[in-house]
């Protein structure tokens, strides 16, 4: 613990540094390590027994439904990332380049509120709109079309993922776009670059890091969520997080749920590292 | 320049649509919590307070709100304390392994809540601590302290670093400088962090669902009602939850936006 160049470990410094380290080691790192150990435990007579056996890994990895769930979860999370990023971008652009700082502050203000406001109820409330007799199909039937099934479909799941991550992605994109040097954009215009072309040739490359970080957060949130695929997607087919919930809640097969969990964490790390590498890659 | 104006109008409309999408579920929950029909259809039925009366007379709901209040209050205090310590350490000290230190502090929100829930459940039930309110609090502090740290760190970044050094030069000890300079300056951020972490804890359903057992919090009973039939009680409970957490987040944001007083 050094205070601005002083090479001593002080009691004062440790007092401030240690609470977080202790708490996170005991209640964050340790449970996750325990989860990893749990994947090697055995279940005998409906009770978990400590052990070191790869049977849970073999069992889970040889099941077709596990890989189906993995593929589905990964694809849906990628789709959600693409759709959310694309839908958020014009909004973030408009807020970054076409509004006064005051409007931008208020927009941030109103986007941060829902991010911290009961996602569970927000996702569920979409049933009011998406149900077969819900608001949207009600309006559609008034003009003589429909009903279109939207609940318990992939579209429903996607709406839920958007509900979860759209506000955050707009805010993160807005941050990175706001730091783009406007002089460079105007220089491109003056040199005859069209408005739309300038977006893709100047703005997107300059804001690349922030845009990729926003997309990564969207992927992480969508990949791990179980509310949208369950309540809006009808759990058909189940995602990995639904698999964890079902396996855990239905009995003592926690070691198998732990296998799914560890696989998910490994996948998220791989995706996050790839994304960071992509974000900071120098142009050839 | 009609193309330019068309673009401007398109973007304006687009932003409105995005905000409508974000707030539609919240608004719908409010509207349908006062609607007499059991199933959410248009046109609306008549105005009723029936669903609020139902939850008002349900002792389980009261108990859940009491549990949630305890959990989020305790979580807020502990998480804000830890967040403050971490933010101050980051602001004040340079040391070997600092990026690992910050990584440890900020990593928890990137782990899916289901996985945190399973890990906490597996561990806590092993040591006989599962199914209690303090097990929820312990897990929520892990999830909430990064937000507290971020809010307080932002505030510290607005502070002139020479202020603390000035206090030392005038004879204050490190502890006195903390009490006389740092704490007063970060006070708004500390209150903001308390509100924000209370809101996050109040809304968190996955970890609470895994470890709560019989001591259910509000989001946990919402989850359990959702697994049954369509029940407009959800809209009533949901509306109360929205109002609670939105109030907390709004207060937090107003405190964060108040700028540090400029030096004279």
Coordinates of C-alpha atoms in Angstrom, one line a residue:
Chain A
X1 CA 0.0 0.0 0.0
X2 CA 1.8 3.1 -1.1
X3 CA 0.6 6.6 -0.7
X4 CA 1.8 8.7 -3.6
X5 CA 5.3 7.4 -3.8
X6 CA 5.8 6.5 -0.2
X7 CA 6.9 2.9 -0.1
X8 CA 5.3 1.8 3.1
X9 CA 2.4 -0.4 4.0
X10 CA 0.3 1.6 6.3
X11 CA -2.5 0.6 8.6
X12 CA -4.5 3.4 7.2
X13 CA -4.2 2.2 3.7
X14 CA -5.0 -1.4 4.5
X15 CA -8.1 -0.4 6.4
X16 CA -9.6 1.0 3.2
X17 CA -8.3 -1.6 0.8
X18 CA -9.1 -4.7 2.7
X19 CA -13.0 -4.7 3.2
X20 CA -13.6 -5.3 -0.5
X21 CA -10.9 -7.9 -0.9
X22 CA -12.1 -9.9 2.1
X23 CA -15.8 -9.7 1.2
X24 CA -15.3 -10.6 -2.5
X25 CA -12.9 -13.4 -1.7
X26 CA -15.2 -15.0 0.8
X27 CA -18.6 -14.4 -0.9
X28 CA -17.7 -14.1 -4.6
X29 CA -14.5 -15.9 -5.5
X30 CA -14.9 -18.7 -3.0
X31 CA -18.5 -19.6 -4.1
X32 CA -17.4 -19.7 -7.7
X33 CA -14.5 -21.9 -6.9
X34 CA -16.8 -24.1 -4.9
X35 CA -19.1 -24.3 -7.9
X36 CA -16.2 -25.6 -10.0
X37 CA -15.3 -28.2 -7.3
X38 CA -19.0 -29.2 -7.2
X39 CA -18.9 -30.3 -10.9
X40 CA -16.7 -33.2 -9.7
X41 CA -18.9 -34.2 -6.9
X42 CA -21.2 -37.3 -6.9
X43 CA -24.8 -37.7 -6.1
X44 CA -25.6 -40.9 -4.2
X45 CA -29.0 -41.7 -2.7
X46 CA -30.2 -38.1 -3.6
X47 CA -27.3 -36.7 -1.5
X48 CA -24.2 -34.9 -2.8
X49 CA -20.9 -36.5 -1.8
X50 CA -17.6 -34.8 -2.2
X51 CA -15.5 -36.5 -4.7
X52 CA -13.4 -36.2 -7.8
X53 CA -15.2 -37.8 -10.7
X54 CA -15.7 -36.5 -14.3
X55 CA -19.0 -38.3 -14.5
X56 CA -21.1 -35.0 -14.4
X57 CA -19.1 -33.5 -17.3
X58 CA -19.3 -36.7 -19.3
X59 CA -23.0 -37.0 -18.7
X60 CA -23.9 -33.4 -19.6
X61 CA -21.5 -33.1 -22.5
X62 CA -22.8 -36.4 -24.1
X63 CA -26.4 -35.2 -24.0
X64 CA -27.9 -33.8 -27.2
X65 CA -30.2 -31.5 -25.3
X66 CA -27.3 -29.8 -23.6
X67 CA -25.7 -28.9 -26.9
X68 CA -29.0 -27.9 -28.4
X69 CA -29.5 -25.5 -25.4
X70 CA -26.0 -24.2 -25.8
X71 CA -26.4 -23.6 -29.5
X72 CA -29.8 -21.9 -29.0
X73 CA -28.6 -19.7 -26.1
X74 CA -25.5 -18.6 -28.0
X75 CA -27.4 -17.9 -31.2
X76 CA -30.2 -16.0 -29.4
X77 CA -27.6 -14.0 -27.5
X78 CA -25.7 -13.1 -30.7
X79 CA -29.0 -12.2 -32.4
X80 CA -30.0 -10.0 -29.4
X81 CA -26.6 -8.3 -29.5
X82 CA -26.9 -7.6 -33.2
X83 CA -30.5 -6.4 -33.0
X84 CA -30.0 -4.3 -29.9
X85 CA -26.8 -2.7 -31.1
X86 CA -28.4 -1.8 -34.5
X87 CA -31.6 -0.5 -33.0
X88 CA -29.8 1.5 -30.3
X89 CA -27.3 3.1 -32.7
X90 CA -29.5 5.7 -34.5
X91 CA -30.9 6.7 -31.1
X92 CA -27.5 7.1 -29.6
X93 CA -26.3 9.0 -32.7
X94 CA -29.3 11.3 -32.6
X95 CA -28.7 12.0 -28.9
X96 CA -25.0 12.5 -29.3
X97 CA -24.9 14.7 -32.3
X98 CA -28.3 16.4 -32.7
X99 CA -29.3 17.4 -29.2
X100 CA -28.2 20.0 -26.7
X101 CA -26.2 18.8 -23.6
X102 CA -29.3 19.4 -21.4
X103 CA -31.5 17.1 -23.5
X104 CA -28.7 14.6 -23.6
X105 CA -28.5 14.7 -19.8
X106 CA -32.2 14.1 -19.4
X107 CA -32.1 11.3 -21.9
X108 CA -29.4 9.6 -19.9
X109 CA -31.4 10.2 -16.8
X110 CA -34.4 8.5 -18.2
X111 CA -32.5 5.6 -19.7
X112 CA -30.7 4.8 -16.4
X113 CA -34.0 4.6 -14.5
X114 CA -35.3 1.5 -16.3
X115 CA -31.9 -0.2 -16.2
X116 CA -32.2 -0.3 -12.4
X117 CA -35.9 -0.9 -12.2
X118 CA -37.4 -4.3 -11.8
X119 CA -36.5 -6.1 -15.0
X120 CA -38.7 -9.1 -13.9
X121 CA -41.9 -7.0 -13.9
X122 CA -40.9 -5.1 -17.0
X123 CA -40.3 -8.3 -19.0
X124 CA -43.5 -9.8 -17.7
X125 CA -45.5 -6.7 -18.6
X126 CA -44.8 -7.4 -22.2
X127 CA -47.3 -10.2 -21.9
X128 CA -50.0 -7.5 -21.8
X129 CA -48.9 -6.4 -25.3
X130 CA -47.8 -9.6 -26.9
X131 CA -50.5 -12.1 -25.8
X132 CA -52.8 -13.6 -28.4
X133 CA -55.6 -11.4 -27.1
X134 CA -53.2 -8.7 -25.9
X135 CA -53.0 -5.0 -26.8
X136 CA -51.1 -5.4 -30.1
X137 CA -53.2 -8.2 -31.4
X138 CA -56.3 -6.3 -30.2
X139 CA -55.3 -3.3 -32.3
X140 CA -54.5 -5.5 -35.2
X141 CA -57.8 -7.3 -35.2
X142 CA -59.5 -3.9 -35.1
X143 CA -58.1 -3.3 -38.5
X144 CA -58.8 -6.9 -39.6
X145 CA -55.5 -8.6 -39.5
X146 CA -53.9 -11.1 -37.1
X147 CA -53.8 -12.5 -34.6
X148 CA -50.1 -13.1 -34.8
X149 CA -48.7 -15.3 -32.1
X150 CA -45.9 -13.4 -30.4
X151 CA -45.8 -14.8 -26.9
X152 CA -43.9 -18.1 -26.5
X153 CA -41.9 -17.5 -29.6
X154 CA -38.4 -16.4 -30.3
X155 CA -39.7 -13.0 -31.1
X156 CA -41.1 -12.8 -27.6
X157 CA -37.7 -13.8 -26.2
X158 CA -36.0 -11.1 -28.3
X159 CA -38.4 -8.4 -27.0
X160 CA -37.4 -9.4 -23.5
X161 CA -33.7 -9.3 -24.3
X162 CA -34.3 -5.8 -25.7
X163 CA -36.1 -4.7 -22.6
X164 CA -33.1 -5.9 -20.6
X165 CA -30.3 -4.4 -22.5
X166 CA -31.5 -1.6 -24.8
X167 CA -31.3 1.2 -22.2
X168 CA -27.8 0.2 -21.2
X169 CA -26.6 -0.2 -24.8
X170 CA -27.9 3.2 -25.8
X171 CA -26.2 4.8 -22.7
X172 CA -22.9 3.1 -23.4
X173 CA -23.0 3.9 -27.2
X174 CA -23.9 7.5 -26.3
X175 CA -20.8 7.7 -24.0
X176 CA -18.5 6.6 -26.8
X177 CA -20.2 8.7 -29.5
X178 CA -20.1 11.8 -27.3
X179 CA -16.3 11.5 -27.2
X180 CA -16.0 11.5 -31.0
X181 CA -14.2 14.6 -32.2
X182 CA -16.8 16.6 -34.1
X183 CA -14.1 18.4 -36.1
X184 CA -13.2 15.1 -37.7
X185 CA -16.8 14.5 -38.7
X186 CA -17.2 18.0 -40.1
X187 CA -13.9 17.6 -42.0
X188 CA -15.2 14.5 -43.7
X189 CA -18.4 16.5 -44.7
X190 CA -16.3 19.3 -46.1
X191 CA -14.2 16.9 -48.1
X192 CA -17.4 15.7 -49.8
X193 CA -18.3 12.7 -47.7
X194 CA -22.0 12.1 -47.5
X195 CA -23.8 12.3 -44.1
X196 CA -24.6 8.6 -44.0
X197 CA -21.2 7.6 -45.4
X198 CA -19.5 9.7 -42.7
X199 CA -21.3 7.7 -40.1
X200 CA -19.8 4.5 -41.3
X201 CA -16.4 5.8 -42.4
X202 CA -15.7 8.2 -39.6
X203 CA -18.0 7.9 -36.6
X204 CA -18.2 4.1 -36.2
X205 CA -14.4 3.5 -36.4
X206 CA -13.7 6.4 -33.9
X207 CA -16.3 5.0 -31.5
X208 CA -15.4 1.4 -32.1
X209 CA -14.2 0.5 -28.6
X210 CA -17.3 1.8 -26.9
X211 CA -19.6 0.2 -29.4
X212 CA -18.0 -3.2 -28.9
X213 CA -18.1 -2.8 -25.1
X214 CA -21.8 -2.0 -25.3
X215 CA -22.4 -5.0 -27.5
X216 CA -20.4 -7.2 -25.2
X217 CA -22.5 -6.2 -22.2
X218 CA -25.6 -6.9 -24.3
X219 CA -24.3 -10.4 -25.0
X220 CA -23.4 -11.1 -21.4
X221 CA -26.9 -9.9 -20.2
X222 CA -28.8 -11.9 -22.9
X223 CA -26.7 -15.0 -22.5
X224 CA -27.3 -15.3 -18.8
X225 CA -30.9 -14.2 -18.6
X226 CA -33.6 -16.7 -17.8
X227 CA -36.7 -14.5 -17.5
X228 CA -37.2 -13.6 -21.1
X229 CA -36.8 -17.1 -22.6
X230 CA -39.0 -18.5 -19.8
X231 CA -41.9 -16.1 -19.6
X232 CA -41.9 -14.5 -23.1
X233 CA -40.3 -17.4 -25.0
X234 CA -42.2 -20.1 -23.3
X235 CA -39.0 -22.1 -22.6
X236 CA -39.3 -23.6 -26.0
X237 CA -36.5 -24.6 -26.4
X238 CA -34.8 -24.0 -23.0
X239 CA -31.7 -21.9 -22.7
X240 CA -28.7 -22.8 -20.5
X241 CA -29.9 -20.6 -17.7
X242 CA -33.3 -22.3 -17.7
X243 CA -31.5 -25.6 -17.7
X244 CA -29.7 -24.5 -14.5
X245 CA -32.9 -23.3 -12.9
X246 CA -34.8 -26.5 -13.7
X247 CA -31.9 -28.8 -12.7
X248 CA -31.4 -27.0 -9.4
X249 CA -35.0 -26.6 -8.5
X250 CA -36.1 -30.1 -9.3
X251 CA -33.8 -32.1 -7.1
X252 CA -30.3 -32.8 -6.0
X253 CA -28.5 -32.8 -9.4
X254 CA -26.7 -29.6 -8.5
X255 CA -23.3 -30.9 -9.8
X256 CA -24.8 -31.1 -13.3
X257 CA -26.3 -27.6 -13.0
X258 CA -22.8 -26.6 -11.9
X259 CA -21.3 -28.1 -15.1
X260 CA -23.7 -25.9 -17.1
X261 CA -22.8 -22.9 -15.0
X262 CA -19.1 -23.4 -15.4
X263 CA -19.5 -23.9 -19.2
X264 CA -21.5 -20.6 -19.3
X265 CA -18.8 -18.7 -17.4
X266 CA -16.0 -20.1 -19.7
X267 CA -18.1 -19.1 -22.8
X268 CA -18.6 -15.6 -21.5
X269 CA -14.9 -15.2 -20.7
X270 CA -14.0 -16.4 -24.2
X271 CA -16.5 -14.0 -25.8
X272 CA -15.4 -11.0 -23.6
X273 CA -11.7 -11.6 -24.4
X274 CA -12.5 -11.9 -28.1
X275 CA -14.4 -8.7 -28.0
X276 CA -11.7 -6.8 -26.2
X277 CA -9.1 -8.1 -28.6
X278 CA -11.3 -7.0 -31.5
X279 CA -11.9 -3.6 -29.9
X280 CA -8.2 -2.8 -29.4
X281 CA -6.9 -4.4 -32.6
X282 CA -4.8 -2.0 -34.6
X283 CA -5.8 -1.6 -38.2
X284 CA -3.5 -3.4 -40.5
Chain B
X1 CA -32.1 21.0 -47.5
X2 CA -35.2 19.0 -47.3
X3 CA -33.3 15.7 -47.0
X4 CA -31.5 17.1 -44.0
X5 CA -34.8 18.1 -42.4
X6 CA -36.3 14.7 -43.2
X7 CA -33.4 13.0 -41.5
X8 CA -33.8 15.3 -38.5
X9 CA -37.5 14.4 -38.1
X10 CA -36.8 10.7 -38.7
X11 CA -34.2 10.7 -35.9
X12 CA -36.4 12.6 -33.6
X13 CA -39.3 10.2 -34.1
X14 CA -36.9 7.3 -33.7
X15 CA -35.7 8.5 -30.3
X16 CA -39.3 8.8 -29.2
X17 CA -40.1 5.3 -30.4
X18 CA -37.1 3.9 -28.4
X19 CA -38.2 5.7 -25.3
X20 CA -41.8 4.5 -25.8
X21 CA -40.5 0.9 -26.1
X22 CA -38.4 1.3 -22.9
X23 CA -41.3 2.8 -20.9
X24 CA -44.2 0.9 -22.4
X25 CA -44.1 -2.1 -20.0
X26 CA -43.8 0.2 -17.0
X27 CA -46.8 2.3 -18.1
X28 CA -48.8 -0.9 -19.0
X29 CA -48.2 -2.3 -15.6
X30 CA -49.7 0.9 -14.0
X31 CA -52.7 1.0 -16.3
X32 CA -53.6 -2.6 -16.0
X33 CA -53.2 -2.6 -12.2
X34 CA -56.4 -0.5 -12.1
X35 CA -58.2 -2.5 -14.7
X36 CA -61.1 -4.7 -13.6
X37 CA -60.6 -7.5 -16.3
X38 CA -58.8 -10.5 -15.3
X39 CA -57.1 -10.9 -18.6
X40 CA -55.2 -7.9 -20.2
X41 CA -57.3 -7.1 -23.3
X42 CA -58.5 -4.0 -25.0
X43 CA -60.8 -2.2 -24.6
X44 CA -60.1 -1.8 -20.9
X45 CA -62.7 -2.8 -18.3
X46 CA -63.7 -0.3 -15.6
X47 CA -61.5 1.3 -13.0
X48 CA -60.9 -0.7 -9.8
X49 CA -58.7 -0.9 -6.8
X50 CA -59.6 -4.5 -6.3
X51 CA -56.0 -5.8 -7.1
X52 CA -54.5 -3.4 -4.6
X53 CA -57.1 -4.5 -2.0
X54 CA -56.2 -8.1 -2.7
X55 CA -52.5 -7.6 -2.1
X56 CA -53.2 -5.2 0.8
X57 CA -55.0 -8.0 2.6
X58 CA -52.4 -10.7 1.8
X59 CA -50.1 -11.3 4.8
X60 CA -47.6 -13.0 2.5
X61 CA -47.2 -9.8 0.5
X62 CA -46.7 -7.7 3.7
X63 CA -44.1 -10.2 4.9
X64 CA -42.3 -10.1 1.6
X65 CA -42.2 -6.3 1.7
X66 CA -40.9 -6.4 5.2
X67 CA -38.2 -8.9 4.2
X68 CA -37.3 -6.8 1.1
X69 CA -37.0 -3.7 3.3
X70 CA -34.7 -5.4 5.7
X71 CA -32.6 -7.0 2.9
X72 CA -32.2 -3.8 0.8
X73 CA -31.5 -1.6 3.8
X74 CA -28.8 -3.9 5.2
X75 CA -27.4 -4.5 1.7
X76 CA -27.3 -0.7 1.0
X77 CA -25.3 0.1 4.1
X78 CA -22.7 -2.7 3.8
X79 CA -22.3 -2.4 0.0
X80 CA -21.9 1.4 0.2
X81 CA -19.3 1.0 3.0
X82 CA -17.4 -1.5 0.9
X83 CA -17.9 0.7 -2.3
X84 CA -16.6 3.7 -0.5
X85 CA -13.5 1.9 0.8
X86 CA -12.7 0.6 -2.7
X87 CA -13.3 3.9 -4.4
X88 CA -11.1 5.7 -1.9
X89 CA -8.4 3.1 -2.3
X90 CA -8.5 3.5 -6.1
X91 CA -8.4 7.3 -5.7
X92 CA -5.7 7.6 -3.2
X93 CA -3.2 4.8 -3.6
X94 CA -1.0 3.2 -6.2
X95 CA 0.2 -0.3 -5.5
X96 CA 1.3 -3.5 -7.1
X97 CA -1.6 -5.5 -8.5
X98 CA -4.0 -2.6 -8.6
X99 CA -5.7 -3.7 -11.8
X100 CA -6.4 -7.2 -10.3
X101 CA -7.8 -5.3 -7.2
X102 CA -10.1 -3.3 -9.4
X103 CA -11.0 -6.3 -11.5
X104 CA -12.1 -8.1 -8.3
X105 CA -14.1 -5.1 -7.3
X106 CA -15.9 -4.7 -10.6
X107 CA -16.3 -8.2 -11.9
X108 CA -19.5 -9.4 -10.1
X109 CA -22.1 -7.7 -12.4
X110 CA -20.7 -9.7 -15.4
X111 CA -21.5 -13.1 -13.9
X112 CA -25.0 -14.2 -14.7
X113 CA -27.3 -13.9 -11.7
X114 CA -28.5 -17.5 -12.1
X115 CA -24.9 -18.7 -11.7
X116 CA -24.3 -16.5 -8.7
X117 CA -27.5 -17.9 -7.3
X118 CA -26.5 -21.5 -7.8
X119 CA -23.0 -20.9 -6.4
X120 CA -24.3 -19.1 -3.3
X121 CA -27.0 -21.8 -2.8
X122 CA -24.5 -24.6 -3.1
X123 CA -22.1 -23.0 -0.7
X124 CA -24.5 -21.7 1.9
X125 CA -26.5 -24.9 2.1
X126 CA -23.2 -26.7 2.7
X127 CA -22.5 -24.6 5.7
X128 CA -26.1 -24.6 6.9
X129 CA -26.7 -20.9 6.1
X130 CA -29.2 -21.1 3.2
X131 CA -32.8 -19.9 3.5
X132 CA -32.0 -17.0 5.7
X133 CA -32.3 -13.3 5.1
X134 CA -28.6 -12.7 5.9
X135 CA -27.7 -15.2 3.1
X136 CA -29.6 -13.0 0.6
X137 CA -27.9 -9.9 2.1
X138 CA -24.4 -11.4 1.8
X139 CA -25.0 -12.2 -1.9
X140 CA -26.6 -8.9 -2.7
X141 CA -23.6 -7.0 -1.2
X142 CA -21.4 -8.8 -3.7
X143 CA -23.7 -7.7 -6.6
X144 CA -24.3 -4.1 -5.3
X145 CA -20.9 -2.9 -4.1
X146 CA -19.5 -2.3 -7.6
X147 CA -22.3 0.2 -8.3
X148 CA -21.6 2.0 -5.0
X149 CA -17.9 2.1 -5.8
X150 CA -18.6 3.5 -9.3
X151 CA -20.8 6.3 -8.0
X152 CA -18.4 7.3 -5.2
X153 CA -15.4 7.1 -7.5
X154 CA -17.0 9.5 -9.9
X155 CA -17.5 12.0 -7.1
X156 CA -13.9 11.6 -5.9
X157 CA -12.7 12.3 -9.5
X158 CA -14.3 15.7 -9.2
X159 CA -12.3 16.5 -6.1
X160 CA -9.1 18.5 -6.2
X161 CA -6.4 16.1 -5.1
X162 CA -4.5 18.8 -3.3
X163 CA -7.4 19.3 -0.9
X164 CA -6.5 16.2 1.1
X165 CA -2.8 17.1 1.0
X166 CA -3.6 20.6 2.2
X167 CA -5.3 19.2 5.3
X168 CA -2.2 17.1 6.1
X169 CA 0.0 20.1 5.7
X170 CA -2.2 22.0 8.1
X171 CA -1.6 19.3 10.7
X172 CA -4.5 16.9 10.2
X173 CA -3.7 13.2 10.5
X174 CA -4.9 10.9 7.7
X175 CA -7.9 10.0 9.7
X176 CA -8.8 13.6 10.5
X177 CA -8.4 14.5 6.8
X178 CA -10.7 11.7 5.9
X179 CA -13.3 13.0 8.4
X180 CA -12.9 16.7 7.6
X181 CA -12.3 16.6 3.8
X182 CA -13.1 13.4 2.0
X183 CA -16.3 12.4 3.8
X184 CA -18.1 15.8 3.6
X185 CA -17.1 16.0 -0.1
X186 CA -18.4 12.6 -1.0
X187 CA -21.5 12.8 1.2
X188 CA -23.9 13.3 -1.7
X189 CA -22.4 10.3 -3.5
X190 CA -22.6 8.2 -0.4
X191 CA -26.4 8.9 -0.1
X192 CA -26.7 8.3 -3.9
X193 CA -24.9 5.0 -3.5
X194 CA -27.2 4.0 -0.6
X195 CA -30.3 4.7 -2.8
X196 CA -28.9 2.9 -5.9
X197 CA -27.7 -0.2 -4.1
X198 CA -31.0 -0.4 -2.2
X199 CA -32.9 -0.2 -5.5
X200 CA -30.7 -3.0 -7.0
X201 CA -31.2 -5.2 -4.0
X202 CA -34.9 -4.5 -3.8
X203 CA -35.3 -5.6 -7.5
X204 CA -32.9 -8.6 -7.5
X205 CA -34.9 -11.8 -8.0
X206 CA -32.6 -14.6 -9.2
X207 CA -30.1 -14.9 -6.4
X208 CA -32.8 -14.2 -3.8
X209 CA -35.0 -16.9 -5.4
X210 CA -32.2 -19.5 -5.1
X211 CA -31.1 -18.8 -1.6
X212 CA -34.2 -17.4 0.1
X213 CA -36.0 -20.6 1.1
X214 CA -39.1 -19.5 3.1
X215 CA -37.9 -16.0 3.7
X216 CA -39.2 -14.6 0.5
X217 CA -38.6 -11.1 -0.8
X218 CA -41.0 -9.2 -3.1
X219 CA -39.4 -10.2 -6.4
X220 CA -39.4 -13.9 -5.2
X221 CA -43.2 -13.9 -4.6
X222 CA -43.6 -12.1 -7.9
X223 CA -41.7 -15.0 -9.6
X224 CA -43.9 -17.5 -7.8
X225 CA -47.1 -15.8 -8.7
X226 CA -45.9 -15.7 -12.3
X227 CA -45.5 -19.4 -12.4
X228 CA -49.2 -19.8 -11.7
X229 CA -52.1 -18.4 -13.8
X230 CA -52.5 -15.0 -15.2
X231 CA -53.0 -12.8 -12.1
X232 CA -53.4 -9.0 -12.3
X233 CA -52.2 -8.8 -8.7
X234 CA -48.8 -8.8 -10.4
X235 CA -49.5 -5.5 -12.0
X236 CA -50.4 -4.0 -8.6
X237 CA -47.3 -5.4 -6.8
X238 CA -45.2 -4.5 -9.8
X239 CA -46.5 -0.9 -9.8
X240 CA -45.5 -0.6 -6.1
X241 CA -42.1 -2.1 -6.9
X242 CA -41.7 0.3 -9.8
X243 CA -42.5 3.4 -7.7
X244 CA -40.2 2.3 -5.0
X245 CA -37.1 1.6 -7.1
X246 CA -37.7 4.5 -9.5
X247 CA -37.9 6.9 -6.6
X248 CA -34.6 5.5 -5.2
X249 CA -32.9 5.7 -8.6
X250 CA -34.2 9.2 -9.3
X251 CA -33.0 10.5 -5.9
X252 CA -29.6 8.8 -6.6
X253 CA -29.3 10.4 -10.0
X254 CA -30.2 13.9 -8.8
X255 CA -27.6 13.6 -6.0
X256 CA -25.0 12.4 -8.6
X257 CA -25.8 15.3 -11.0
X258 CA -25.4 18.0 -8.4
X259 CA -22.0 19.4 -9.2
X260 CA -19.3 20.0 -6.6
X261 CA -19.3 23.6 -5.5
X262 CA -16.8 25.6 -7.6
X263 CA -13.9 27.0 -5.7
X264 CA -14.3 30.7 -5.0

